[in-house]
Coordinates of C-alpha atoms in Angstrom, one line a residue:
Chain A
X34 CA 6.8 -44.8 60.4
X35 CA 5.8 -44.9 56.6
X36 CA 3.9 -42.1 55.1
X37 CA 1.2 -43.0 52.6
X38 CA 0.9 -40.7 49.4
X39 CA -2.6 -41.1 47.5
X40 CA -1.1 -40.2 43.9
X41 CA -3.1 -39.6 41.0
X42 CA -2.5 -42.0 38.0
X43 CA -4.3 -43.0 34.9
X44 CA -4.9 -46.5 33.0
X45 CA -1.2 -47.6 34.0
X46 CA -0.6 -47.1 37.8
X47 CA 3.1 -46.3 37.4
X48 CA 2.8 -43.1 35.7
X49 CA 1.8 -40.5 38.3
X50 CA 1.0 -37.3 36.5
X51 CA -0.7 -34.6 38.7
X52 CA 1.5 -31.3 39.3
X53 CA 0.2 -31.1 43.5
X54 CA 1.1 -34.6 43.7
X55 CA 4.7 -34.3 42.4
X56 CA 5.0 -31.4 44.9
X57 CA 4.3 -34.4 47.0
X58 CA 6.3 -36.2 46.5
X59 CA 9.2 -34.5 45.9
X60 CA 8.7 -32.8 49.4
X61 CA 8.7 -36.4 51.1
X62 CA 12.0 -37.4 49.2
X63 CA 13.4 -34.0 50.3
X64 CA 12.6 -34.8 54.1
X65 CA 13.9 -38.4 53.4
X66 CA 10.5 -39.8 54.9
X67 CA 9.5 -43.6 53.5
X68 CA 6.3 -43.6 51.9
X69 CA 4.1 -45.9 49.9
X70 CA 2.1 -44.6 47.6
X71 CA -2.2 -45.6 46.7
X72 CA -2.1 -45.5 43.3
X73 CA -5.2 -43.1 43.0
X74 CA -7.7 -42.4 39.6
X75 CA -10.2 -38.9 38.9
X76 CA -12.9 -40.9 40.3
X77 CA -11.7 -42.6 43.8
X78 CA -10.4 -39.7 45.4
X79 CA -13.9 -38.4 46.8
X80 CA -13.5 -41.7 48.5
X81 CA -9.9 -41.2 49.9
X82 CA -9.7 -41.3 53.9
X83 CA -13.6 -41.7 54.1
X84 CA -14.0 -38.2 51.7
X85 CA -11.5 -35.7 53.3
X86 CA -11.1 -33.9 50.0
X87 CA -12.1 -33.0 46.8
X88 CA -8.6 -33.8 45.4
X89 CA -5.0 -34.7 45.8
X90 CA -2.4 -35.3 47.2
X91 CA -3.7 -36.5 50.4
X92 CA -0.9 -37.9 52.8
X93 CA -1.6 -39.8 55.6
X94 CA 0.6 -39.9 58.6
X95 CA -0.1 -42.2 61.0
X96 CA -3.1 -40.5 62.3
X97 CA -2.6 -37.3 60.8
X98 CA -4.4 -36.7 57.3
X99 CA -3.0 -33.9 55.3
X100 CA -5.0 -32.6 52.0
X101 CA -3.4 -30.2 49.4
X102 CA 0.5 -30.0 48.5
X103 CA 1.8 -26.9 50.0
X104 CA 0.1 -27.7 53.5
X105 CA 1.9 -30.8 53.1
X106 CA 5.0 -29.2 52.7
X107 CA 3.8 -26.5 55.8
X108 CA 3.1 -29.8 57.8
X109 CA 6.1 -32.0 57.4
X110 CA 8.8 -28.8 57.9
X111 CA 6.5 -28.9 61.2
X112 CA 6.4 -32.4 62.0
X113 CA 10.0 -33.3 60.8
X114 CA 12.3 -29.9 61.7
X115 CA 15.6 -31.9 62.0
X116 CA 15.4 -33.1 58.5
X117 CA 16.0 -30.6 55.8
X118 CA 13.6 -27.5 55.5
X119 CA 11.3 -27.2 52.4
X120 CA 10.9 -23.6 53.0
X121 CA 14.7 -21.8 54.5
X122 CA 13.0 -20.2 57.5
X123 CA 9.7 -17.8 58.0
X124 CA 10.7 -15.9 54.7
X125 CA 11.3 -18.8 51.9
X126 CA 7.1 -19.6 54.0
X127 CA 5.8 -16.5 52.8
X128 CA 7.6 -16.3 49.5
X129 CA 7.0 -19.4 48.3
X130 CA 3.2 -18.6 47.9
X131 CA 3.7 -16.1 45.5
X132 CA 6.2 -18.5 44.1
X133 CA 3.3 -20.9 43.6
X134 CA 0.4 -18.3 42.6
X135 CA 2.9 -17.0 39.6
X136 CA 3.0 -21.0 38.5
X137 CA -0.4 -22.1 39.2
X138 CA -1.4 -18.3 36.9
X139 CA 1.7 -18.9 34.3
X140 CA 2.5 -22.6 33.6
X141 CA -0.9 -24.3 34.5
X142 CA -3.1 -23.1 32.0
X143 CA -0.9 -23.8 29.0
X144 CA 0.1 -27.2 30.3
X145 CA -3.4 -27.6 30.5
X146 CA -4.0 -26.1 27.1
X147 CA -1.2 -28.3 25.4
X148 CA -1.2 -31.7 27.4
X149 CA -5.4 -31.6 27.8
X150 CA -5.9 -34.7 24.9
X151 CA -2.6 -36.5 26.5
X152 CA -4.4 -36.6 29.5
X153 CA -7.7 -37.8 28.8
X154 CA -6.0 -40.9 26.5
X155 CA -3.9 -41.6 29.5
X156 CA -7.4 -42.3 31.6
X157 CA -9.0 -45.7 31.6
X158 CA -12.3 -45.5 29.9
X159 CA -14.2 -44.5 32.7
X160 CA -12.2 -41.8 34.1
X161 CA -11.8 -40.6 30.5
X162 CA -15.2 -39.8 30.2
X163 CA -15.3 -37.8 33.6
X164 CA -12.3 -36.1 32.5
X165 CA -13.8 -35.0 28.8
X166 CA -17.2 -34.2 30.1
X167 CA -15.6 -31.5 33.3
X168 CA -12.8 -30.3 31.3
X169 CA -15.4 -30.0 28.6
X170 CA -18.1 -27.9 30.7
X171 CA -14.8 -25.9 32.5
X172 CA -13.7 -24.7 29.0
X173 CA -16.7 -24.4 27.2
X174 CA -15.5 -26.3 24.1
X175 CA -14.2 -29.8 23.1
X176 CA -11.0 -30.9 24.3
X177 CA -9.1 -31.0 21.0
X178 CA -10.5 -27.5 20.5
X179 CA -8.5 -26.8 23.7
X180 CA -5.3 -28.4 22.4
X181 CA -5.7 -26.8 19.2
X182 CA -3.9 -23.2 20.7
X183 CA -1.4 -24.4 21.9
X184 CA 1.3 -24.0 19.0
X185 CA 0.4 -20.5 18.6
X186 CA 1.0 -20.0 22.4
X187 CA 4.0 -21.4 22.7
X188 CA 6.1 -18.7 22.3
X189 CA 4.3 -16.7 24.8
X190 CA 4.7 -20.0 27.2
X191 CA 8.2 -19.5 26.3
X192 CA 8.5 -15.7 27.3
X193 CA 6.1 -16.3 30.8
X194 CA 9.3 -18.2 31.9
X195 CA 11.4 -15.6 31.5
X196 CA 11.2 -14.6 35.1
X197 CA 12.6 -18.2 36.3
X198 CA 15.2 -18.0 33.4
X199 CA 16.7 -14.6 34.5
X200 CA 16.3 -16.4 37.9
X201 CA 19.1 -18.7 36.9
X202 CA 21.9 -16.6 36.3
X203 CA 22.2 -16.3 39.7
X204 CA 21.7 -19.3 41.6
X205 CA 20.8 -22.9 40.0
X206 CA 17.5 -23.7 41.9
X207 CA 14.8 -21.1 42.8
X208 CA 15.5 -22.4 46.5
X209 CA 19.0 -20.6 46.0
X210 CA 22.4 -23.0 46.5
X211 CA 20.3 -26.2 46.6
X212 CA 16.2 -26.7 46.4
X213 CA 13.6 -25.5 48.2
X214 CA 9.3 -26.3 48.0
X215 CA 9.4 -23.2 45.2
X216 CA 11.8 -25.4 43.0
X217 CA 9.3 -28.5 44.1
X218 CA 6.0 -26.2 43.1
X219 CA 7.2 -25.0 39.4
X220 CA 8.8 -28.5 38.9
X221 CA 5.4 -29.9 39.5
X222 CA 4.1 -28.1 36.4
X223 CA 6.6 -29.0 34.2
X224 CA 6.8 -32.8 35.2
X225 CA 3.0 -32.9 34.6
X226 CA 3.5 -32.0 31.3
X227 CA 6.6 -34.0 30.9
X228 CA 4.5 -37.6 31.9
X229 CA 1.5 -36.6 29.9
X230 CA 2.7 -35.6 26.6
X231 CA 5.6 -35.6 24.2
X232 CA 5.1 -31.7 23.1
X233 CA 8.0 -30.0 23.6
X234 CA 7.7 -27.5 26.0
X235 CA 11.1 -26.0 26.4
X236 CA 13.6 -25.6 23.9
X237 CA 16.4 -27.5 25.0
X238 CA 18.9 -25.2 24.8
X239 CA 16.8 -23.3 27.5
X240 CA 18.4 -22.6 31.2
X241 CA 14.9 -23.5 32.2
X242 CA 15.2 -26.9 30.5
X243 CA 19.0 -27.4 32.4
X244 CA 16.9 -26.3 36.1
X245 CA 14.6 -28.7 35.2
X246 CA 16.6 -31.8 34.1
X247 CA 18.5 -30.7 37.7
X248 CA 15.2 -31.6 40.0
X249 CA 14.7 -34.4 37.6
X250 CA 18.0 -35.4 39.1
X251 CA 17.4 -34.7 42.8
X252 CA 16.5 -37.9 45.6
X253 CA 17.9 -40.7 43.1
X254 CA 16.1 -39.4 40.0
X255 CA 13.1 -39.6 41.2
X256 CA 11.4 -37.5 38.6
X257 CA 13.5 -39.8 36.2
X258 CA 11.5 -43.0 37.3
X259 CA 8.9 -42.1 35.5
X260 CA 9.5 -42.1 31.7
X261 CA 9.1 -38.9 29.1
X262 CA 5.5 -39.4 27.6
X263 CA 6.6 -40.6 23.9
Chain B
X234 CA 25.8 6.4 62.7
X235 CA 24.3 7.4 60.4
X236 CA 24.0 5.8 56.9
X237 CA 24.8 7.7 53.3
X238 CA 21.9 6.9 50.9
X239 CA 22.5 8.3 47.1
X240 CA 18.7 8.8 46.4
X241 CA 18.1 9.9 42.6
X242 CA 16.0 13.2 42.0
X243 CA 15.1 15.3 39.6
X244 CA 14.7 18.8 39.4
X245 CA 13.0 18.7 42.6
X246 CA 15.2 17.3 45.5
X247 CA 12.5 16.2 47.7
X248 CA 10.8 14.0 45.0
X249 CA 13.2 10.8 44.8
X250 CA 11.3 8.7 42.1
X251 CA 14.4 5.6 41.4
X252 CA 12.5 2.3 41.8
X253 CA 15.5 0.9 43.0
X254 CA 16.5 3.5 45.6
X255 CA 12.9 3.2 46.9
X256 CA 13.6 -0.7 47.6
X257 CA 16.8 0.8 49.6
X258 CA 15.3 3.2 51.3
X259 CA 12.5 1.2 52.2
X260 CA 15.1 -1.5 53.2
X261 CA 16.9 1.3 55.9
X262 CA 13.5 2.1 57.1
X263 CA 12.5 -1.8 58.1
X264 CA 16.3 -2.2 59.8
X265 CA 15.1 1.0 61.4
X266 CA 18.9 2.7 60.5
X267 CA 19.3 5.8 60.5
X268 CA 19.8 7.8 57.3
X269 CA 21.1 11.1 55.6
X270 CA 20.9 11.2 51.7
X271 CA 22.7 12.5 48.8
X272 CA 19.8 13.5 46.4
X273 CA 21.2 13.2 43.3
X274 CA 20.9 13.6 39.5
X275 CA 21.0 11.2 36.6
X276 CA 24.7 12.9 35.1
X277 CA 25.7 13.1 38.8
X278 CA 25.7 9.2 39.4
X279 CA 28.8 8.5 37.8
X280 CA 30.8 10.5 40.2
X281 CA 29.4 9.5 43.2
X282 CA 32.0 8.1 45.4
X283 CA 34.8 8.2 43.1
X284 CA 32.7 6.5 40.6
X285 CA 31.7 3.0 42.4
X286 CA 29.0 2.7 40.2
X287 CA 26.8 3.2 36.6
X288 CA 23.8 3.2 39.2
X289 CA 21.8 4.2 42.0
X290 CA 21.5 2.9 45.1
X291 CA 24.4 3.7 46.5
X292 CA 25.0 3.8 50.3
X293 CA 27.9 4.2 52.6
X294 CA 27.9 2.9 56.1
X295 CA 31.7 4.2 57.5
X296 CA 34.3 3.1 55.3
X297 CA 31.6 0.1 53.5
X298 CA 30.1 1.4 50.3
X299 CA 27.6 -1.0 48.6
X300 CA 25.6 -0.2 45.3
X301 CA 22.2 -2.2 43.4
X302 CA 19.4 -2.1 46.2
X303 CA 19.5 -6.2 46.9
X304 CA 23.2 -6.2 47.5
X305 CA 22.3 -3.8 50.0
X306 CA 19.5 -5.6 51.5
X307 CA 21.8 -8.4 52.0
X308 CA 24.7 -6.5 53.4
X309 CA 21.9 -4.8 55.9
X310 CA 20.8 -8.0 57.3
X311 CA 24.5 -9.7 57.0
X312 CA 25.8 -6.0 59.2
X313 CA 22.6 -5.6 61.3
X314 CA 21.8 -9.4 62.2
X315 CA 20.2 -8.1 65.5
X316 CA 17.8 -5.9 63.7
X317 CA 14.5 -6.8 62.0
X318 CA 15.0 -9.2 59.0
X319 CA 14.9 -8.0 55.1
X320 CA 14.6 -11.8 53.6
X321 CA 12.9 -14.1 57.1
X322 CA 16.6 -16.6 56.4
X323 CA 17.8 -18.2 53.8
X324 CA 14.8 -19.6 51.9
X325 CA 13.5 -16.2 52.0
X326 CA 16.6 -14.5 50.4
X327 CA 16.9 -16.7 47.6
X328 CA 13.1 -16.8 46.6
X329 CA 12.9 -12.9 46.8
X330 CA 15.6 -13.0 43.8
X331 CA 12.4 -14.8 42.1
X332 CA 10.2 -11.8 42.8
X333 CA 12.9 -9.4 41.8
X334 CA 13.1 -10.9 38.2
X335 CA 9.3 -11.4 38.4
X336 CA 9.4 -7.7 39.1
X337 CA 11.7 -6.0 37.1
X338 CA 10.2 -8.3 34.0
X339 CA 6.4 -7.6 34.9
X340 CA 6.1 -4.2 35.7
X341 CA 9.3 -2.4 34.8
X342 CA 8.6 -2.2 31.3
X343 CA 5.0 -1.2 31.6
X344 CA 6.2 1.3 34.3
X345 CA 8.7 3.0 32.0
X346 CA 6.2 3.1 28.7
X347 CA 3.1 4.1 31.3
X348 CA 5.4 7.2 32.7
X349 CA 8.2 8.1 30.8
X350 CA 7.3 11.4 29.2
X351 CA 6.2 12.1 33.1
X352 CA 10.1 11.2 33.9
X353 CA 11.3 13.1 31.3
X354 CA 9.4 16.3 33.0
X355 CA 10.4 15.6 36.6
X356 CA 14.3 16.4 35.1
X357 CA 16.6 19.5 35.0
X358 CA 17.3 20.6 31.2
X359 CA 20.5 18.8 31.7
X360 CA 19.7 15.7 33.0
X361 CA 16.2 15.7 30.7
X362 CA 18.0 16.1 28.0
X363 CA 20.2 13.2 29.0
X364 CA 17.1 11.3 30.3
X365 CA 15.9 11.5 26.4
X366 CA 18.4 11.1 24.3
X367 CA 19.5 7.8 26.3
X368 CA 16.2 6.7 26.7
X369 CA 15.1 7.5 23.2
X370 CA 18.3 5.5 21.8
X371 CA 17.5 2.6 24.1
X372 CA 14.1 1.9 22.6
X373 CA 14.3 3.4 19.0
X374 CA 11.8 5.9 19.1
X375 CA 10.6 9.1 20.5
X376 CA 9.6 9.3 24.3
X377 CA 6.1 10.6 23.3
X378 CA 5.8 7.3 20.9
X379 CA 6.7 5.3 23.2
X380 CA 4.2 6.5 26.3
X381 CA 1.3 6.2 23.8
X382 CA 0.9 2.1 24.0
X383 CA 0.1 2.8 27.7
X384 CA -3.6 2.7 27.4
X385 CA -3.1 -0.2 25.2
X386 CA -1.2 -2.0 27.3
X387 CA -3.0 -1.5 30.7
X388 CA -5.5 -3.9 30.6
X389 CA -2.2 -7.0 30.2
X390 CA -0.3 -5.3 33.1
X391 CA -3.1 -5.1 35.4
X392 CA -3.4 -9.0 34.4
X393 CA -0.1 -9.9 34.9
X394 CA -0.5 -8.7 38.4
X395 CA -2.5 -11.5 39.5
X396 CA 0.0 -13.8 40.5
X397 CA 0.1 -11.2 43.2
X398 CA -3.4 -10.2 43.7
X399 CA -3.9 -14.6 43.9
X400 CA -1.3 -14.6 46.6
X401 CA -2.7 -11.2 48.9
X402 CA -5.8 -13.5 49.2
X403 CA -3.0 -15.8 51.5
X404 CA -1.6 -13.5 53.5
X405 CA -1.1 -9.2 53.3
X406 CA 2.3 -8.9 52.2
X407 CA 5.0 -11.2 49.8
X408 CA 6.6 -11.4 53.5
X409 CA 3.8 -12.9 54.7
X410 CA 1.8 -11.3 58.0
X411 CA 4.8 -8.9 57.6
X412 CA 6.8 -7.1 55.2
X413 CA 10.1 -8.0 53.7
X414 CA 11.9 -7.4 51.5
X415 CA 10.1 -9.0 48.8
X416 CA 7.3 -6.3 49.6
X417 CA 9.9 -4.0 49.3
X418 CA 11.2 -5.1 45.8
X419 CA 7.6 -4.8 44.1
X420 CA 6.4 -1.2 46.3
X421 CA 9.9 0.2 44.4
X422 CA 8.2 -0.5 41.2
X423 CA 5.0 0.7 42.0
X424 CA 6.1 4.3 44.1
X425 CA 8.0 5.4 41.1
X426 CA 5.0 5.3 38.8
X427 CA 2.9 7.1 42.1
X428 CA 5.9 9.5 42.2
X429 CA 6.9 10.4 39.1
X430 CA 3.3 10.2 36.7
X431 CA -0.8 10.6 37.5
X432 CA -1.6 7.9 35.3
X433 CA -3.7 4.7 37.3
X434 CA -1.7 1.9 36.7
X435 CA -4.9 -0.2 39.4
X436 CA -8.3 0.5 39.8
X437 CA -9.0 1.4 43.7
X438 CA -10.8 -1.6 44.4
X439 CA -7.5 -3.5 43.5
X440 CA -6.5 -5.9 46.2
X441 CA -3.1 -5.3 44.9
X442 CA -3.6 -1.5 45.2
X443 CA -4.5 -1.9 48.8
X444 CA -1.6 -4.3 49.5
X445 CA 0.6 -0.6 48.1
X446 CA -1.7 1.7 50.5
X447 CA -0.4 -0.8 53.3
X448 CA 3.3 0.0 52.5
X449 CA 2.7 3.6 51.4
X450 CA 1.8 3.2 55.7
X451 CA 5.4 1.0 56.5
X452 CA 7.9 2.8 58.6
X453 CA 5.5 6.4 59.8
X454 CA 3.8 6.8 56.2
X455 CA 7.8 6.2 54.6
X456 CA 6.3 6.3 50.7
X457 CA 3.6 8.5 51.3
X458 CA 6.0 11.3 52.2
X459 CA 6.5 12.1 49.2
X460 CA 3.3 13.7 47.7
X461 CA 1.5 11.4 44.4
X462 CA 2.2 12.6 40.9
X463 CA -1.1 15.1 40.1

């Protein structure tokens, strides 16, 4: 049976960009599950499946609807225990939550800063207006004033990745010898930046960039099927 | 059989302070293993077991000697698989490495800054001289000039704990419903500060402080048996 993934897009349906949807897409691919995607714009999210969620990803698996990427990963491991694990046991499930909070609080704010004008530019007219209105309200400033901070913040952002960088001297993936959902959590954040913005977050000789490249290669190069923003 | 833990102390043998030794002590207690401790001063470390390590913890379990806290935890889970797991499976083992790097790079530098003069004060005369010499060489400044930065850094330190703080809104321990070695990794860093210095790292209403209190209660209150520095 095919699982339906509601995936956030802008005016180009072929360029899904949401970090959280990428986490779900990678999790589904990791499990080897067949999926179809329903390209969804910001303003269409509240109508998904009769209004089950204010955010994406949302998946429908038969009669089962699951929202929020972490919950989707948990659901997939529970519903499909015979397929490759996303967490590698109870310990991995628990500690993935720490990594999720780290990524959300360390990587997401800077990617938002760096890519916010590009993200606006990816939307169709109606969604661009919504994006500008909602984000400018959240930040209390114009998108153009948010992005103005990105150059000044770049060095600190790269330094903040040091735990990931240091870990990569021990093992090739956060999940160890092979990737787990913990990798997809962090991958999603950097893939969001890659798809939305040409701004260079990582130096090419950074081991974090090498790990990200390995993630782009996974599952038949799923992440690479969407070209980097130019 | 009793496992011997070489545990770092200063002039008072009853006040082990090393973060890494605390990780090992908590791991041994988690496994319910009988231990004896060999109180060891900085200058005695190179002579342990004929010179197997430049650092503590070191454990001897029969003929087996294991060095470095993370390796000790791995060894204990492998050698004593029927006792409570320290990692909760392969995923937990891998992701604990990320948490170890995060703790080492986020918490340790600030605790060093905050407690370095107090750590010096805990040593006997010979070890205090060694500590001052080696640390002042590492920092390129006097211990008293290192600690001078702690007030200015406190707000940033507390903010840097936000991933942990945020995670605690999902679950009571890094390990989930109950603690794993990942908890002891971070606990060790804060226990090092607690034993060495009266300087208040956390506000008492911080959920991180509440989690730390829960860790102090574990294993018969093992961490609490050493009183906080006053």
